[in-house]
């Protein structure tokens, strides 16, 4: 697996943006002037280099088991929240079972506007839609478990080295053919 390098300058920008996002004033400022964050984000993204992993689908979607993977910080009320005070970002994940009642979920994430998700969780975590697709025969089945991350991760090395491979093993054990990624 390719390491995700980060320069000192990029690390500084990430810490600065992360710190700004935790400040109420800065959050309001970024809400009024989103291009500021976009500009920093573009600069940071250009500094990262890695090969894009790609696994072609080996069967039709209608014959596939599908899982959701989100960076929207969706958790069950019974689960511990993500550590929103971790300056590197919390690289852990939460498992959302396929039969989880969506009214038992909450958002544990600071770095995006939750307004639409609070109105309709399906925009971030379309579990009901997957069940409908299964019922309609558009997919073979909904995976038994789905995975949620908190996407405000400024140091992705633990994620790349440990957490992502662990989730990939879970999905392999669950015989998942297709993962739908929903970024926050």
Short mmCIF file of N, CA and C in Angstrom, two decimals:
data_model
loop_
_atom_site.label_atom_id
_atom_site.label_comp_id
_atom_site.label_asym_id
_atom_site.label_seq_id
_atom_site.Cartn_x
_atom_site.Cartn_y
_atom_site.Cartn_z
N UNK A 1 0.84 -1.17 0.00
CA UNK A 1 0.00 0.00 0.00
C UNK A 1 0.89 1.24 0.00
N UNK A 2 0.51 2.23 -0.76
CA UNK A 2 1.29 3.45 -0.90
C UNK A 2 1.12 4.34 0.32
N UNK A 3 2.22 4.86 0.84
CA UNK A 3 2.16 5.83 1.93
C UNK A 3 1.63 7.16 1.38
N UNK A 4 0.96 7.91 2.23
CA UNK A 4 0.44 9.20 1.81
C UNK A 4 1.35 10.26 2.42
N UNK A 5 2.31 10.79 1.62
CA UNK A 5 3.25 11.75 2.17
C UNK A 5 2.58 13.10 2.42
N UNK A 6 3.14 13.83 3.33
CA UNK A 6 2.62 15.16 3.64
C UNK A 6 3.80 16.04 4.00
N UNK A 7 3.89 17.20 3.38
CA UNK A 7 4.98 18.12 3.70
C UNK A 7 4.64 18.88 4.97
N UNK A 8 5.65 19.51 5.56
CA UNK A 8 5.43 20.32 6.76
C UNK A 8 4.43 21.44 6.45
N UNK A 9 4.57 22.04 5.28
CA UNK A 9 3.67 23.13 4.89
C UNK A 9 2.23 22.63 4.83
N UNK A 10 2.04 21.46 4.24
CA UNK A 10 0.70 20.90 4.15
C UNK A 10 0.18 20.58 5.54
N UNK A 11 1.03 19.99 6.39
CA UNK A 11 0.63 19.69 7.75
C UNK A 11 0.19 20.95 8.48
N UNK A 12 0.93 22.04 8.29
CA UNK A 12 0.56 23.31 8.91
C UNK A 12 -0.80 23.78 8.41
N UNK A 13 -1.01 23.73 7.10
CA UNK A 13 -2.29 24.17 6.54
C UNK A 13 -3.45 23.32 7.06
N UNK A 14 -3.23 22.02 7.15
CA UNK A 14 -4.28 21.14 7.67
C UNK A 14 -4.60 21.48 9.11
N UNK A 15 -3.55 21.68 9.92
CA UNK A 15 -3.79 22.02 11.33
C UNK A 15 -4.51 23.36 11.43
N UNK A 16 -4.13 24.30 10.57
CA UNK A 16 -4.75 25.62 10.60
C UNK A 16 -6.23 25.52 10.22
N UNK A 17 -6.53 24.81 9.13
CA UNK A 17 -7.92 24.67 8.70
C UNK A 17 -8.71 23.90 9.74
N UNK A 18 -8.10 22.85 10.30
CA UNK A 18 -8.77 22.07 11.33
C UNK A 18 -9.07 22.94 12.54
N UNK A 19 -8.09 23.72 12.98
CA UNK A 19 -8.30 24.63 14.10
C UNK A 19 -9.35 25.67 13.79
N UNK A 20 -9.33 26.18 12.57
CA UNK A 20 -10.33 27.17 12.17
C UNK A 20 -11.73 26.57 12.21
N UNK A 21 -11.85 25.32 11.78
CA UNK A 21 -13.16 24.68 11.74
C UNK A 21 -13.72 24.47 13.14
N UNK A 22 -12.84 24.36 14.13
CA UNK A 22 -13.30 24.17 15.51
C UNK A 22 -13.74 25.49 16.15
N UNK A 23 -13.36 26.60 15.58
CA UNK A 23 -13.71 27.91 16.11
C UNK A 23 -15.06 28.35 15.54
N UNK A 24 -15.96 28.81 16.42
CA UNK A 24 -17.28 29.25 15.94
C UNK A 24 -17.14 30.42 14.96
N UNK A 25 -16.28 31.38 15.30
CA UNK A 25 -16.09 32.53 14.42
C UNK A 25 -15.59 32.08 13.06
N UNK A 26 -14.59 31.21 13.07
CA UNK A 26 -14.03 30.73 11.82
C UNK A 26 -15.05 29.93 11.03
N UNK A 27 -15.87 29.16 11.73
CA UNK A 27 -16.91 28.40 11.04
C UNK A 27 -17.87 29.33 10.32
N UNK A 28 -18.26 30.39 11.00
CA UNK A 28 -19.14 31.38 10.36
C UNK A 28 -18.45 32.04 9.18
N UNK A 29 -17.17 32.36 9.35
CA UNK A 29 -16.39 32.97 8.27
C UNK A 29 -16.32 32.04 7.06
N UNK A 30 -16.03 30.75 7.31
CA UNK A 30 -15.95 29.78 6.22
C UNK A 30 -17.31 29.56 5.57
N UNK A 31 -18.38 29.70 6.36
CA UNK A 31 -19.71 29.56 5.79
C UNK A 31 -20.01 30.71 4.84
N UNK A 32 -19.56 31.90 5.20
CA UNK A 32 -19.80 33.07 4.35
C UNK A 32 -18.85 33.12 3.14
N UNK A 33 -17.64 32.58 3.34
CA UNK A 33 -16.63 32.61 2.28
C UNK A 33 -16.06 31.21 2.06
N UNK A 34 -16.87 30.30 1.48
CA UNK A 34 -16.42 28.91 1.33
C UNK A 34 -15.20 28.76 0.44
N UNK A 35 -14.95 29.72 -0.42
CA UNK A 35 -13.79 29.63 -1.32
C UNK A 35 -12.48 29.60 -0.53
N UNK A 36 -12.47 30.15 0.70
CA UNK A 36 -11.25 30.14 1.51
C UNK A 36 -10.86 28.70 1.81
N UNK A 37 -11.83 27.93 2.31
CA UNK A 37 -11.56 26.52 2.60
C UNK A 37 -11.21 25.78 1.32
N UNK A 38 -11.98 26.02 0.24
CA UNK A 38 -11.73 25.34 -1.04
C UNK A 38 -10.31 25.57 -1.51
N UNK A 39 -9.84 26.80 -1.36
CA UNK A 39 -8.49 27.12 -1.82
C UNK A 39 -7.44 26.34 -1.02
N UNK A 40 -7.60 26.30 0.31
CA UNK A 40 -6.68 25.53 1.13
C UNK A 40 -6.78 24.04 0.80
N UNK A 41 -8.00 23.56 0.63
CA UNK A 41 -8.21 22.14 0.35
C UNK A 41 -7.55 21.74 -0.97
N UNK A 42 -7.69 22.57 -1.99
CA UNK A 42 -7.06 22.28 -3.28
C UNK A 42 -5.55 22.23 -3.12
N UNK A 43 -4.99 23.19 -2.39
CA UNK A 43 -3.55 23.23 -2.18
C UNK A 43 -3.08 21.97 -1.46
N UNK A 44 -3.82 21.58 -0.40
CA UNK A 44 -3.43 20.40 0.37
C UNK A 44 -3.54 19.14 -0.48
N UNK A 45 -4.59 19.05 -1.27
CA UNK A 45 -4.81 17.85 -2.08
C UNK A 45 -3.71 17.65 -3.10
N UNK A 46 -3.19 18.74 -3.65
CA UNK A 46 -2.14 18.63 -4.66
C UNK A 46 -0.84 18.09 -4.06
N UNK A 47 -0.66 18.30 -2.76
CA UNK A 47 0.57 17.86 -2.11
C UNK A 47 0.56 16.36 -1.84
N UNK A 48 -0.61 15.73 -1.80
CA UNK A 48 -0.71 14.31 -1.53
C UNK A 48 -0.52 13.54 -2.82
N UNK A 49 0.17 12.44 -2.73
CA UNK A 49 0.32 11.62 -3.93
C UNK A 49 0.17 10.16 -3.55
N UNK A 50 -0.61 9.47 -4.31
CA UNK A 50 -0.74 8.03 -4.15
C UNK A 50 -1.48 7.50 -5.36
N UNK A 51 -1.36 6.21 -5.59
CA UNK A 51 -2.09 5.61 -6.68
C UNK A 51 -3.52 5.37 -6.24
N UNK A 52 -4.44 5.57 -7.14
CA UNK A 52 -5.84 5.34 -6.85
C UNK A 52 -6.13 3.86 -6.98
N UNK A 53 -6.56 3.22 -5.87
CA UNK A 53 -6.87 1.79 -5.99
C UNK A 53 -8.18 1.61 -6.76
N UNK A 54 -8.22 0.62 -7.59
CA UNK A 54 -9.43 0.38 -8.38
C UNK A 54 -9.66 -1.11 -8.47
N UNK A 55 -10.85 -1.53 -8.14
CA UNK A 55 -11.23 -2.93 -8.26
C UNK A 55 -12.48 -2.98 -9.13
N UNK A 56 -12.34 -3.43 -10.36
CA UNK A 56 -13.51 -3.48 -11.26
C UNK A 56 -14.57 -4.44 -10.73
N UNK A 57 -15.82 -4.09 -10.95
CA UNK A 57 -16.94 -4.94 -10.55
C UNK A 57 -16.90 -6.22 -11.37
N UNK A 58 -17.00 -7.36 -10.69
CA UNK A 58 -16.87 -8.65 -11.37
C UNK A 58 -18.20 -9.30 -11.71
N UNK A 59 -19.30 -8.64 -11.34
CA UNK A 59 -20.62 -9.19 -11.63
C UNK A 59 -21.58 -8.03 -11.83
N UNK A 60 -22.72 -8.27 -12.39
CA UNK A 60 -23.70 -7.20 -12.55
C UNK A 60 -24.14 -6.64 -11.19
N UNK A 61 -24.52 -5.38 -11.18
CA UNK A 61 -24.99 -4.76 -9.94
C UNK A 61 -26.18 -5.54 -9.37
N UNK A 62 -27.03 -6.03 -10.24
CA UNK A 62 -28.21 -6.78 -9.79
C UNK A 62 -27.85 -8.08 -9.08
N UNK A 63 -26.61 -8.52 -9.23
CA UNK A 63 -26.15 -9.75 -8.56
C UNK A 63 -25.18 -9.44 -7.43
N UNK A 64 -25.11 -8.17 -7.03
CA UNK A 64 -24.11 -7.74 -6.06
C UNK A 64 -24.68 -7.48 -4.68
N UNK A 65 -23.86 -7.74 -3.67
CA UNK A 65 -24.15 -7.34 -2.30
C UNK A 65 -23.50 -5.98 -2.11
N UNK A 66 -24.25 -5.03 -1.55
CA UNK A 66 -23.81 -3.64 -1.49
C UNK A 66 -23.70 -3.16 -0.04
N UNK A 67 -22.61 -2.45 0.24
CA UNK A 67 -22.38 -1.84 1.55
C UNK A 67 -22.23 -0.34 1.40
N UNK A 68 -22.50 0.37 2.47
CA UNK A 68 -22.28 1.82 2.51
C UNK A 68 -21.04 2.11 3.34
N UNK A 69 -20.25 3.07 2.88
CA UNK A 69 -19.12 3.59 3.64
C UNK A 69 -19.25 5.10 3.59
N UNK A 70 -19.37 5.73 4.75
CA UNK A 70 -19.55 7.17 4.79
C UNK A 70 -18.47 7.84 5.63
N UNK A 71 -18.16 9.07 5.29
CA UNK A 71 -17.29 9.89 6.13
C UNK A 71 -18.12 10.97 6.82
N UNK A 72 -19.43 10.73 6.89
CA UNK A 72 -20.35 11.71 7.47
C UNK A 72 -20.48 11.63 8.98
N UNK A 73 -19.76 10.74 9.64
CA UNK A 73 -19.83 10.66 11.09
C UNK A 73 -21.17 10.16 11.61
N UNK A 74 -21.84 9.33 10.83
CA UNK A 74 -23.13 8.77 11.25
C UNK A 74 -22.86 7.66 12.26
N UNK A 75 -23.47 7.76 13.44
CA UNK A 75 -23.31 6.74 14.46
C UNK A 75 -24.67 6.42 15.07
N UNK A 76 -24.75 5.27 15.72
CA UNK A 76 -25.94 4.94 16.48
C UNK A 76 -25.88 5.68 17.81
N UNK A 77 -27.02 6.05 18.35
CA UNK A 77 -27.06 6.75 19.64
C UNK A 77 -26.39 5.94 20.73
N UNK A 78 -26.38 4.63 20.58
CA UNK A 78 -25.78 3.74 21.59
C UNK A 78 -24.25 3.63 21.44
N UNK A 79 -23.69 4.17 20.37
CA UNK A 79 -22.25 4.05 20.14
C UNK A 79 -21.51 5.28 20.68
N UNK A 80 -20.25 5.11 21.04
CA UNK A 80 -19.47 6.28 21.49
C UNK A 80 -19.26 7.24 20.32
N UNK A 81 -19.29 8.54 20.58
CA UNK A 81 -19.06 9.49 19.49
C UNK A 81 -17.60 9.44 19.03
N UNK A 82 -17.36 9.98 17.84
CA UNK A 82 -15.98 10.12 17.37
C UNK A 82 -15.29 11.16 18.25
N UNK A 83 -13.97 11.03 18.37
CA UNK A 83 -13.19 11.98 19.16
C UNK A 83 -12.97 13.24 18.33
N UNK A 84 -13.82 14.22 18.54
CA UNK A 84 -13.77 15.45 17.75
C UNK A 84 -12.68 16.39 18.24
N UNK A 85 -12.01 16.05 19.33
CA UNK A 85 -10.92 16.88 19.84
C UNK A 85 -9.55 16.38 19.42
N UNK A 86 -9.50 15.26 18.71
CA UNK A 86 -8.23 14.70 18.24
C UNK A 86 -7.72 15.60 17.11
N UNK A 87 -6.59 16.24 17.31
CA UNK A 87 -6.07 17.18 16.32
C UNK A 87 -5.69 16.51 15.00
N UNK A 88 -5.42 15.20 15.03
CA UNK A 88 -5.11 14.47 13.80
C UNK A 88 -6.36 13.91 13.14
N UNK A 89 -7.47 13.95 13.84
CA UNK A 89 -8.70 13.35 13.34
C UNK A 89 -8.83 11.93 13.86
N UNK A 90 -10.03 11.54 14.19
CA UNK A 90 -10.30 10.21 14.72
C UNK A 90 -10.39 9.22 13.56
N UNK A 91 -9.45 8.30 13.48
CA UNK A 91 -9.39 7.33 12.38
C UNK A 91 -10.21 6.08 12.65
N UNK A 92 -10.94 6.05 13.75
CA UNK A 92 -11.76 4.88 14.05
C UNK A 92 -13.01 4.89 13.17
N UNK A 93 -13.79 3.85 13.28
CA UNK A 93 -15.02 3.74 12.51
C UNK A 93 -16.11 3.16 13.39
N UNK A 94 -17.34 3.29 12.93
CA UNK A 94 -18.47 2.70 13.63
C UNK A 94 -19.19 1.79 12.65
N UNK A 95 -19.66 0.67 13.14
CA UNK A 95 -20.43 -0.27 12.32
C UNK A 95 -21.91 0.05 12.50
N UNK A 96 -22.60 0.20 11.37
CA UNK A 96 -24.04 0.41 11.37
C UNK A 96 -24.66 -0.86 10.78
N UNK A 97 -25.39 -1.63 11.58
CA UNK A 97 -26.01 -2.85 11.06
C UNK A 97 -27.08 -2.54 10.01
N UNK A 98 -27.31 -3.48 9.11
CA UNK A 98 -28.27 -3.27 8.03
C UNK A 98 -29.68 -3.03 8.53
N UNK A 99 -30.00 -3.56 9.70
CA UNK A 99 -31.34 -3.39 10.23
C UNK A 99 -31.44 -2.27 11.27
N UNK A 100 -30.43 -1.41 11.31
CA UNK A 100 -30.43 -0.32 12.29
C UNK A 100 -31.58 0.64 12.00
N UNK A 101 -32.36 0.99 13.02
CA UNK A 101 -33.41 2.00 12.82
C UNK A 101 -32.74 3.36 12.64
N UNK A 102 -32.97 3.99 11.52
CA UNK A 102 -32.27 5.23 11.21
C UNK A 102 -32.65 6.37 12.15
N UNK A 103 -33.78 6.26 12.84
CA UNK A 103 -34.11 7.28 13.84
C UNK A 103 -33.27 7.10 15.11
N UNK A 104 -32.46 6.05 15.15
CA UNK A 104 -31.54 5.82 16.26
C UNK A 104 -30.12 6.29 15.93
N UNK A 105 -29.98 7.09 14.86
CA UNK A 105 -28.66 7.57 14.48
C UNK A 105 -28.50 9.05 14.84
N UNK A 106 -27.26 9.45 15.01
CA UNK A 106 -26.91 10.86 15.22
C UNK A 106 -25.65 11.14 14.41
N UNK A 107 -25.31 12.41 14.30
CA UNK A 107 -24.11 12.82 13.56
C UNK A 107 -23.02 13.18 14.56
N UNK A 108 -21.85 12.61 14.40
CA UNK A 108 -20.69 12.91 15.24
C UNK A 108 -19.58 13.42 14.32
N UNK A 109 -19.74 14.66 13.89
CA UNK A 109 -18.83 15.26 12.91
C UNK A 109 -18.98 16.78 12.99
N UNK A 110 -17.88 17.50 12.92
CA UNK A 110 -17.93 18.95 13.03
C UNK A 110 -17.75 19.69 11.71
N UNK A 111 -17.26 19.04 10.68
CA UNK A 111 -16.71 19.76 9.54
C UNK A 111 -17.59 19.82 8.31
N UNK A 112 -18.89 19.72 8.45
CA UNK A 112 -19.78 19.97 7.33
C UNK A 112 -21.13 20.43 7.88
N UNK A 113 -21.91 21.04 7.03
CA UNK A 113 -23.23 21.52 7.40
C UNK A 113 -24.19 20.34 7.47
N UNK A 114 -24.75 20.08 8.64
CA UNK A 114 -25.61 18.92 8.86
C UNK A 114 -27.07 19.17 8.48
N UNK A 115 -27.40 20.36 8.05
CA UNK A 115 -28.81 20.73 7.84
C UNK A 115 -29.57 19.72 6.99
N UNK A 116 -29.06 19.41 5.82
CA UNK A 116 -29.77 18.49 4.92
C UNK A 116 -29.82 17.07 5.48
N UNK A 117 -28.76 16.65 6.13
CA UNK A 117 -28.71 15.30 6.69
C UNK A 117 -29.71 15.16 7.84
N UNK A 118 -29.87 16.23 8.62
CA UNK A 118 -30.84 16.19 9.72
C UNK A 118 -32.27 16.10 9.18
N UNK A 119 -32.49 16.67 8.01
CA UNK A 119 -33.82 16.60 7.39
C UNK A 119 -34.05 15.22 6.78
N UNK A 120 -33.02 14.71 6.08
CA UNK A 120 -33.15 13.43 5.39
C UNK A 120 -31.81 12.70 5.41
N UNK A 121 -31.68 11.75 6.31
CA UNK A 121 -30.43 11.00 6.46
C UNK A 121 -30.02 10.31 5.17
N UNK A 122 -30.98 10.02 4.32
CA UNK A 122 -30.70 9.31 3.06
C UNK A 122 -29.72 10.06 2.16
N UNK A 123 -29.60 11.38 2.30
CA UNK A 123 -28.65 12.12 1.45
C UNK A 123 -27.21 11.76 1.81
N UNK A 124 -26.99 11.31 3.06
CA UNK A 124 -25.64 10.93 3.48
C UNK A 124 -25.50 9.42 3.66
N UNK A 125 -26.57 8.78 4.08
CA UNK A 125 -26.49 7.36 4.41
C UNK A 125 -27.75 6.66 3.88
N UNK A 126 -27.77 6.35 2.58
CA UNK A 126 -28.99 5.86 1.92
C UNK A 126 -29.31 4.38 2.17
N UNK A 127 -29.42 4.02 3.44
CA UNK A 127 -29.69 2.62 3.79
C UNK A 127 -31.09 2.20 3.37
N UNK A 128 -32.09 3.05 3.57
CA UNK A 128 -33.45 2.71 3.13
C UNK A 128 -33.50 2.54 1.62
N UNK A 129 -32.75 3.37 0.90
CA UNK A 129 -32.70 3.25 -0.56
C UNK A 129 -32.11 1.91 -0.96
N UNK A 130 -31.05 1.46 -0.27
CA UNK A 130 -30.48 0.15 -0.58
C UNK A 130 -31.50 -0.96 -0.36
N UNK A 131 -32.26 -0.87 0.72
CA UNK A 131 -33.29 -1.88 0.97
C UNK A 131 -34.36 -1.86 -0.13
N UNK A 132 -34.70 -0.67 -0.59
CA UNK A 132 -35.67 -0.55 -1.68
C UNK A 132 -35.10 -1.16 -2.96
N UNK A 133 -33.83 -0.91 -3.25
CA UNK A 133 -33.18 -1.48 -4.44
C UNK A 133 -33.15 -3.01 -4.36
N UNK A 134 -32.91 -3.54 -3.16
CA UNK A 134 -32.94 -4.99 -2.98
C UNK A 134 -34.36 -5.51 -3.23
N UNK A 135 -35.34 -4.86 -2.67
CA UNK A 135 -36.74 -5.27 -2.83
C UNK A 135 -37.15 -5.26 -4.31
N UNK A 136 -36.64 -4.25 -5.05
CA UNK A 136 -36.97 -4.12 -6.47
C UNK A 136 -36.11 -5.01 -7.38
N UNK A 137 -35.17 -5.76 -6.79
CA UNK A 137 -34.33 -6.64 -7.59
C UNK A 137 -33.19 -5.94 -8.31
N UNK A 138 -32.91 -4.70 -7.94
CA UNK A 138 -31.82 -3.94 -8.59
C UNK A 138 -30.45 -4.32 -8.04
N UNK A 139 -30.42 -4.79 -6.78
CA UNK A 139 -29.21 -5.35 -6.19
C UNK A 139 -29.59 -6.69 -5.56
N UNK A 140 -28.60 -7.57 -5.40
CA UNK A 140 -28.88 -8.89 -4.80
C UNK A 140 -29.24 -8.74 -3.34
N UNK A 141 -28.37 -8.01 -2.59
CA UNK A 141 -28.64 -7.88 -1.17
C UNK A 141 -27.92 -6.69 -0.57
N UNK A 142 -28.42 -6.29 0.58
CA UNK A 142 -27.80 -5.25 1.39
C UNK A 142 -26.82 -5.95 2.33
N UNK A 143 -25.62 -5.42 2.43
CA UNK A 143 -24.62 -6.02 3.32
C UNK A 143 -25.12 -6.00 4.77
N UNK A 144 -24.67 -6.94 5.58
CA UNK A 144 -25.14 -7.00 6.96
C UNK A 144 -24.64 -5.84 7.83
N UNK A 145 -23.56 -5.20 7.41
CA UNK A 145 -23.05 -4.07 8.18
C UNK A 145 -22.45 -3.03 7.25
N UNK A 146 -22.49 -1.78 7.71
CA UNK A 146 -22.01 -0.63 6.94
C UNK A 146 -21.06 0.13 7.85
N UNK A 147 -20.25 1.01 7.26
CA UNK A 147 -19.15 1.60 8.01
C UNK A 147 -19.17 3.12 7.92
N UNK A 148 -19.00 3.73 9.08
CA UNK A 148 -19.02 5.19 9.17
C UNK A 148 -17.72 5.69 9.78
N UNK A 149 -17.17 6.69 9.13
CA UNK A 149 -15.97 7.38 9.60
C UNK A 149 -16.32 8.83 9.86
N UNK A 150 -15.50 9.50 10.62
CA UNK A 150 -15.59 10.94 10.80
C UNK A 150 -14.54 11.51 9.87
N UNK A 151 -14.96 12.24 8.88
CA UNK A 151 -14.05 12.61 7.79
C UNK A 151 -13.07 13.73 8.07
N UNK A 152 -13.06 14.32 9.23
CA UNK A 152 -12.12 15.41 9.51
C UNK A 152 -10.77 14.88 9.94
N UNK A 153 -10.14 14.10 9.09
CA UNK A 153 -8.87 13.45 9.44
C UNK A 153 -7.73 14.19 8.75
N UNK A 154 -6.87 14.81 9.56
CA UNK A 154 -5.76 15.57 8.99
C UNK A 154 -4.51 14.72 8.80
N UNK A 155 -4.41 13.62 9.54
CA UNK A 155 -3.28 12.70 9.38
C UNK A 155 -3.85 11.34 8.99
N UNK A 156 -3.89 11.02 7.69
CA UNK A 156 -4.52 9.78 7.25
C UNK A 156 -3.66 8.53 7.39
N UNK A 157 -2.42 8.65 7.85
CA UNK A 157 -1.55 7.47 7.91
C UNK A 157 -2.14 6.32 8.71
N UNK A 158 -2.67 6.53 9.94
CA UNK A 158 -3.27 5.39 10.66
C UNK A 158 -4.48 4.81 9.91
N UNK A 159 -5.20 5.66 9.24
CA UNK A 159 -6.36 5.22 8.46
C UNK A 159 -5.90 4.31 7.32
N UNK A 160 -4.90 4.75 6.60
CA UNK A 160 -4.39 4.00 5.45
C UNK A 160 -3.71 2.71 5.91
N UNK A 161 -2.96 2.79 7.00
CA UNK A 161 -2.16 1.66 7.48
C UNK A 161 -3.00 0.62 8.24
N UNK A 162 -3.98 1.07 9.04
CA UNK A 162 -4.67 0.14 9.94
C UNK A 162 -6.18 0.05 9.70
N UNK A 163 -6.85 1.19 9.80
CA UNK A 163 -8.31 1.17 9.82
C UNK A 163 -8.92 0.73 8.50
N UNK A 164 -8.49 1.31 7.40
CA UNK A 164 -9.07 0.96 6.09
C UNK A 164 -8.87 -0.52 5.76
N UNK A 165 -7.67 -1.09 5.98
CA UNK A 165 -7.53 -2.53 5.72
C UNK A 165 -8.44 -3.39 6.62
N UNK A 166 -8.65 -2.95 7.85
CA UNK A 166 -9.54 -3.69 8.76
C UNK A 166 -10.98 -3.67 8.22
N UNK A 167 -11.44 -2.51 7.78
CA UNK A 167 -12.79 -2.41 7.22
C UNK A 167 -12.88 -3.24 5.93
N UNK A 168 -11.83 -3.21 5.12
CA UNK A 168 -11.82 -4.01 3.89
C UNK A 168 -11.94 -5.50 4.22
N UNK A 169 -11.27 -5.95 5.28
CA UNK A 169 -11.40 -7.37 5.69
C UNK A 169 -12.83 -7.68 6.11
N UNK A 170 -13.45 -6.76 6.86
CA UNK A 170 -14.85 -6.96 7.26
C UNK A 170 -15.74 -7.10 6.02
N UNK A 171 -15.52 -6.22 5.04
CA UNK A 171 -16.35 -6.27 3.84
C UNK A 171 -16.09 -7.55 3.05
N UNK A 172 -14.85 -7.98 3.02
CA UNK A 172 -14.55 -9.24 2.34
C UNK A 172 -15.26 -10.40 3.04
N UNK A 173 -15.20 -10.42 4.37
CA UNK A 173 -15.88 -11.47 5.15
C UNK A 173 -17.39 -11.42 4.94
N UNK A 174 -17.93 -10.23 4.74
CA UNK A 174 -19.37 -10.07 4.49
C UNK A 174 -19.74 -10.33 3.03
N UNK A 175 -18.74 -10.67 2.22
CA UNK A 175 -18.92 -10.95 0.79
C UNK A 175 -19.54 -9.76 0.05
N UNK A 176 -19.05 -8.57 0.38
CA UNK A 176 -19.51 -7.34 -0.28
C UNK A 176 -18.87 -7.27 -1.67
N UNK A 177 -19.70 -7.00 -2.65
CA UNK A 177 -19.22 -6.87 -4.02
C UNK A 177 -19.01 -5.41 -4.42
N UNK A 178 -19.75 -4.53 -3.78
CA UNK A 178 -19.78 -3.13 -4.19
C UNK A 178 -19.97 -2.26 -2.95
N UNK A 179 -19.14 -1.25 -2.80
CA UNK A 179 -19.29 -0.29 -1.70
C UNK A 179 -19.64 1.07 -2.29
N UNK A 180 -20.65 1.68 -1.72
CA UNK A 180 -21.03 3.04 -2.11
C UNK A 180 -20.42 3.98 -1.08
N UNK A 181 -19.58 4.88 -1.55
CA UNK A 181 -18.91 5.83 -0.66
C UNK A 181 -19.69 7.14 -0.65
N UNK A 182 -20.01 7.62 0.55
CA UNK A 182 -20.71 8.90 0.65
C UNK A 182 -19.85 9.85 1.48
N UNK A 183 -19.15 10.75 0.82
CA UNK A 183 -18.28 11.69 1.54
C UNK A 183 -19.07 12.83 2.14
N UNK A 184 -18.59 13.31 3.28
CA UNK A 184 -19.22 14.48 3.91
C UNK A 184 -18.62 15.74 3.35
#
